[in-house]
Amino acid sequence: MKILVVEDNKKVASFVEKGLREEGYTVDVAHDGVDGSLKASVYDYDLLILDVMLPGKSGYEIVHDFRNQGNAVPVLLLTARDATEDIVRGLDAGADDYVTKPFSFDELLARVRALVRRGGSRRQERLVFSDVELDRLRHVATRGGERLHLTPKEFQLLEYFLLHFEQVVRRTELLEKVWDLHFDPMSNVVDVHVANLRHKLREHGQPLIHTMRGVGYIFSEDPPE
């Protein structure tokens, strides 16, 4: 699951980013409203976390424009303001929830999980292909009923493959969707993580991740011809 955090206070942004990454989420960060609005419009996120008072463009404006584009992705607003009228304004603009600063990370994480759970019919809580099953809310993956002990990044890779089984997935696509925007495209970290995931899946059954040389990978029971 990929989350965009738009927060001009770099300490708060770093705190939220670090905590979400430790929970296995992919996180992009923007420190002003203009950059945040651009990222929200261009990239595919599962959740937006927006500060209200931002340079360039406020969180209210971002979520208002976001909704006018027809995007139903959940939005959580962060703000130091706790007046009723500010909360109402944020929710009326199209936000799904509202957290006032200071907040505990446990509270934020609980709200993130709740919003992702309510993220609409496009989201499936369980992904299944062949004998592989992934519970996106509990962060549990199994094959043949046996639990797979995956790192957070391996879990995200498996999630992406299950969302695109029987399709060719390009390496650059994995860099964009599973890693963050600033990741070095020349690194071989994608190949290393895919190899580790392939090995863990292979321990419980036939190969499912196949390499399409010069193109990427395909998640399938049948190897490519």
Tab-separated table of C-alpha atoms in Angstrom:
chain	number	residue	atom	x	y	z
A	1	MET	CA	0.000	0.000	0.000
A	2	LYS	CA	1.344	3.389	-1.006
A	3	ILE	CA	0.775	6.550	1.033
A	4	LEU	CA	1.498	10.198	0.272
A	5	VAL	CA	2.400	12.410	3.258
A	6	VAL	CA	2.229	16.184	2.664
A	7	GLU	CA	3.665	17.999	5.682
A	8	ASP	CA	5.834	21.134	5.753
A	9	ASN	CA	7.248	20.422	9.223
A	10	LYS	CA	10.136	18.159	8.280
A	11	LYS	CA	10.423	16.620	11.763
A	12	VAL	CA	6.754	15.631	11.761
A	13	ALA	CA	6.998	14.386	8.167
A	14	SER	CA	10.055	12.286	9.015
A	15	PHE	CA	8.355	10.876	12.131
A	16	VAL	CA	5.251	9.838	10.175
A	17	GLU	CA	7.255	8.516	7.212
A	18	LYS	CA	9.550	6.405	9.398
A	19	GLY	CA	6.659	4.929	11.368
A	20	LEU	CA	4.641	4.041	8.277
A	21	ARG	CA	7.649	2.464	6.563
A	22	GLU	CA	8.264	0.306	9.643
A	23	GLU	CA	4.667	-0.901	9.281
A	24	GLY	CA	5.385	-1.991	5.703
A	25	TYR	CA	3.866	0.908	3.756
A	26	THR	CA	5.526	2.607	0.795
A	27	VAL	CA	5.672	6.347	1.509
A	28	ASP	CA	6.234	9.437	-0.628
A	29	VAL	CA	6.680	12.813	1.078
A	30	ALA	CA	6.064	16.376	-0.085
A	31	HIS	CA	6.855	19.482	1.981
A	32	ASP	CA	4.602	22.019	0.279
A	33	GLY	CA	1.097	22.088	-1.102
A	34	VAL	CA	2.030	22.568	-4.749
A	35	ASP	CA	4.332	19.536	-4.838
A	36	GLY	CA	1.852	17.502	-2.807
A	37	SER	CA	-1.022	18.359	-5.130
A	38	LEU	CA	1.071	17.399	-8.168
A	39	LYS	CA	2.067	14.036	-6.692
A	40	ALA	CA	-1.530	13.302	-5.671
A	41	SER	CA	-2.698	14.000	-9.229
A	42	VAL	CA	0.013	12.051	-11.047
A	43	TYR	CA	0.703	8.970	-8.923
A	44	ASP	CA	-1.563	6.198	-7.683
A	45	TYR	CA	-1.859	6.212	-3.870
A	46	ASP	CA	-3.955	4.207	-1.440
A	47	LEU	CA	-4.145	7.057	1.089
A	48	LEU	CA	-3.257	10.753	1.384
A	49	ILE	CA	-2.147	12.276	4.711
A	50	LEU	CA	-2.277	16.055	4.392
A	51	ASP	CA	-1.295	18.845	6.745
A	52	VAL	CA	-3.802	21.695	6.553
A	53	MET	CA	-1.493	24.708	6.787
A	54	LEU	CA	0.913	24.258	3.879
A	55	PRO	CA	2.957	26.732	1.840
A	56	GLY	CA	1.733	27.203	-1.711
A	57	LYS	CA	-1.563	25.368	-1.351
A	58	SER	CA	-3.514	24.374	1.749
A	59	GLY	CA	-4.625	20.854	2.592
A	60	TYR	CA	-8.223	22.035	2.158
A	61	GLU	CA	-7.467	23.111	-1.400
A	62	ILE	CA	-5.612	19.893	-2.217
A	63	VAL	CA	-8.428	17.623	-1.063
A	64	HIS	CA	-11.049	19.835	-2.738
A	65	ASP	CA	-9.231	19.653	-6.088
A	66	PHE	CA	-8.552	15.944	-5.582
A	67	ARG	CA	-12.254	15.209	-5.138
A	68	ASN	CA	-13.189	17.405	-8.105
A	69	GLN	CA	-10.968	15.147	-10.235
A	70	GLY	CA	-13.243	12.272	-9.226
A	71	ASN	CA	-10.647	10.567	-7.025
A	72	ALA	CA	-12.149	8.605	-4.115
A	73	VAL	CA	-8.866	7.627	-2.400
A	74	PRO	CA	-9.155	8.178	1.393
A	75	VAL	CA	-7.731	11.432	2.801
A	76	LEU	CA	-6.610	12.071	6.381
A	77	LEU	CA	-5.962	15.678	7.440
A	78	LEU	CA	-3.370	16.656	10.059
A	79	THR	CA	-3.562	20.019	11.738
A	80	ALA	CA	-2.810	21.927	14.922
A	81	ARG	CA	-6.258	23.462	14.712
A	82	ASP	CA	-8.991	21.791	16.759
A	83	ALA	CA	-11.839	24.272	16.431
A	84	THR	CA	-15.102	22.699	15.332
A	85	GLU	CA	-15.394	24.970	12.291
A	86	ASP	CA	-11.966	23.856	11.028
A	87	ILE	CA	-12.898	20.198	11.388
A	88	VAL	CA	-16.172	20.784	9.565
A	89	ARG	CA	-14.388	22.684	6.803
A	90	GLY	CA	-11.938	19.834	6.263
A	91	LEU	CA	-14.640	17.176	6.140
A	92	ASP	CA	-16.814	19.312	3.855
A	93	ALA	CA	-13.851	19.702	1.486
A	94	GLY	CA	-13.834	15.935	1.069
A	95	ALA	CA	-11.506	14.596	3.771
A	96	ASP	CA	-12.423	11.278	5.388
A	97	ASP	CA	-10.867	11.865	8.803
A	98	TYR	CA	-9.080	14.514	10.826
A	99	VAL	CA	-6.301	14.271	13.446
A	100	THR	CA	-5.158	17.221	15.541
A	101	LYS	CA	-1.555	17.773	16.588
A	102	PRO	CA	0.068	16.624	18.758
A	103	PHE	CA	-0.961	13.021	18.138
A	104	SER	CA	0.409	9.607	19.027
A	105	PHE	CA	1.613	7.430	16.185
A	106	ASP	CA	-0.571	4.549	17.431
A	107	GLU	CA	-3.641	6.749	16.994
A	108	LEU	CA	-2.533	7.807	13.520
A	109	LEU	CA	-1.835	4.208	12.521
A	110	ALA	CA	-5.252	3.055	13.752
A	111	ARG	CA	-6.914	5.761	11.669
A	112	VAL	CA	-4.794	4.828	8.648
A	113	ARG	CA	-5.869	1.194	8.943
A	114	ALA	CA	-9.519	2.201	9.307
A	115	LEU	CA	-9.396	4.460	6.259
A	116	VAL	CA	-7.657	1.862	4.115
A	117	ARG	CA	-10.286	-0.647	5.219
A	118	ARG	CA	-13.008	1.748	4.063
A	119	GLY	CA	-11.134	2.608	0.899
A	120	GLY	CA	-13.912	1.567	-1.461
A	121	SER	CA	-14.907	-1.409	-3.544
A	122	ARG	CA	-11.745	-1.176	-5.640
A	123	ARG	CA	-9.771	-2.493	-2.646
A	124	GLN	CA	-9.773	-6.184	-1.816
A	125	GLU	CA	-8.849	-7.144	1.726
A	126	ARG	CA	-7.759	-10.642	0.606
A	127	LEU	CA	-5.789	-11.423	-2.533
A	128	VAL	CA	-5.662	-15.017	-3.784
A	129	PHE	CA	-3.912	-16.719	-6.680
A	130	SER	CA	-3.407	-20.483	-6.915
A	131	ASP	CA	-2.541	-21.596	-3.350
A	132	VAL	CA	-1.150	-18.198	-2.332
A	133	GLU	CA	-3.265	-15.963	-0.112
A	134	LEU	CA	-2.484	-12.491	1.220
A	135	ASP	CA	-4.417	-10.649	3.937
A	136	ARG	CA	-3.746	-6.949	3.303
A	137	LEU	CA	-5.107	-5.741	6.634
A	138	ARG	CA	-3.402	-8.249	8.926
A	139	HIS	CA	-0.224	-8.274	6.795
A	140	VAL	CA	-0.223	-12.074	6.620
A	141	ALA	CA	0.728	-14.143	3.567
A	142	THR	CA	0.376	-17.916	3.213
A	143	ARG	CA	1.016	-20.578	0.605
A	144	GLY	CA	-0.771	-23.887	0.856
A	145	GLY	CA	-1.927	-22.845	4.306
A	146	GLU	CA	1.659	-22.337	5.511
A	147	ARG	CA	2.615	-18.848	6.640
A	148	LEU	CA	5.271	-17.088	4.584
A	149	HIS	CA	7.766	-15.146	6.676
A	150	LEU	CA	8.263	-12.096	4.492
A	151	THR	CA	10.021	-8.802	5.045
A	152	PRO	CA	7.825	-5.701	4.604
A	153	LYS	CA	9.241	-5.123	1.119
A	154	GLU	CA	8.721	-8.756	0.106
A	155	PHE	CA	5.127	-8.481	1.325
A	156	GLN	CA	4.620	-5.397	-0.846
A	157	LEU	CA	6.135	-7.149	-3.857
A	158	LEU	CA	3.867	-10.159	-3.393
A	159	GLU	CA	0.875	-7.834	-3.019
A	160	TYR	CA	1.720	-6.128	-6.305
A	161	PHE	CA	2.245	-9.427	-8.119
A	162	LEU	CA	-1.104	-10.731	-6.822
A	163	LEU	CA	-2.821	-7.597	-8.072
A	164	HIS	CA	-1.278	-8.180	-11.520
A	165	PHE	CA	-1.040	-11.971	-11.866
A	166	GLU	CA	-0.672	-13.340	-15.390
A	167	GLN	CA	0.568	-9.895	-16.466
A	168	VAL	CA	4.085	-8.825	-17.351
A	169	VAL	CA	5.347	-6.471	-14.632
A	170	ARG	CA	8.268	-4.282	-15.629
A	171	ARG	CA	11.151	-3.608	-13.277
A	172	THR	CA	10.609	0.160	-13.581
A	173	GLU	CA	6.971	-0.386	-12.617
A	174	LEU	CA	8.049	-2.117	-9.406
A	175	LEU	CA	10.455	0.728	-8.645
A	176	GLU	CA	7.621	3.245	-8.938
A	177	LYS	CA	4.907	1.291	-7.132
A	178	VAL	CA	6.827	-0.559	-4.409
A	179	TRP	CA	9.760	1.762	-3.797
A	180	ASP	CA	9.620	5.541	-3.362
A	181	LEU	CA	10.024	8.253	-5.980
A	182	HIS	CA	13.649	8.972	-5.091
A	183	PHE	CA	14.949	5.437	-5.412
A	184	ASP	CA	18.016	4.895	-7.580
A	185	PRO	CA	16.794	3.192	-10.789
A	186	MET	CA	20.287	1.775	-11.399
A	187	SER	CA	20.246	-0.275	-8.195
A	188	ASN	CA	19.752	-4.048	-8.353
A	189	VAL	CA	17.676	-4.051	-5.154
A	190	VAL	CA	14.509	-5.014	-7.074
A	191	ASP	CA	16.176	-8.126	-8.474
A	192	VAL	CA	17.503	-9.074	-5.027
A	193	HIS	CA	14.102	-8.747	-3.330
A	194	VAL	CA	12.300	-10.583	-6.141
A	195	ALA	CA	14.852	-13.401	-5.899
A	196	ASN	CA	14.299	-13.662	-2.136
A	197	LEU	CA	10.517	-13.710	-2.563
A	198	ARG	CA	10.775	-16.275	-5.348
A	199	HIS	CA	12.863	-18.518	-3.076
A	200	LYS	CA	10.388	-18.285	-0.170
A	201	LEU	CA	7.470	-19.122	-2.440
A	202	ARG	CA	9.401	-21.986	-4.042
A	203	GLU	CA	9.955	-23.590	-0.628
A	204	HIS	CA	6.202	-24.301	-0.469
A	205	GLY	CA	5.395	-25.268	-4.063
A	206	GLN	CA	6.053	-24.835	-7.747
A	207	PRO	CA	7.674	-21.665	-9.123
A	208	LEU	CA	5.292	-18.739	-9.535
A	209	ILE	CA	7.588	-15.800	-10.344
A	210	HIS	CA	9.098	-16.093	-13.797
A	211	THR	CA	11.658	-13.763	-15.362
A	212	MET	CA	10.899	-12.232	-18.738
A	213	ARG	CA	14.421	-11.413	-19.860
A	214	GLY	CA	14.871	-7.796	-20.843
A	215	VAL	CA	11.293	-7.007	-19.814
A	216	GLY	CA	10.477	-7.859	-16.204
A	217	TYR	CA	8.546	-10.593	-14.388
A	218	ILE	CA	5.287	-12.502	-14.599
A	219	PHE	CA	3.413	-14.124	-11.693
A	220	SER	CA	1.908	-17.285	-13.141
A	221	GLU	CA	1.614	-21.036	-12.622
A	222	ASP	CA	2.864	-21.579	-16.171
A	223	PRO	CA	6.328	-20.387	-17.234
A	224	PRO	CA	6.411	-18.114	-20.311
A	225	GLU	CA	7.123	-19.828	-23.599
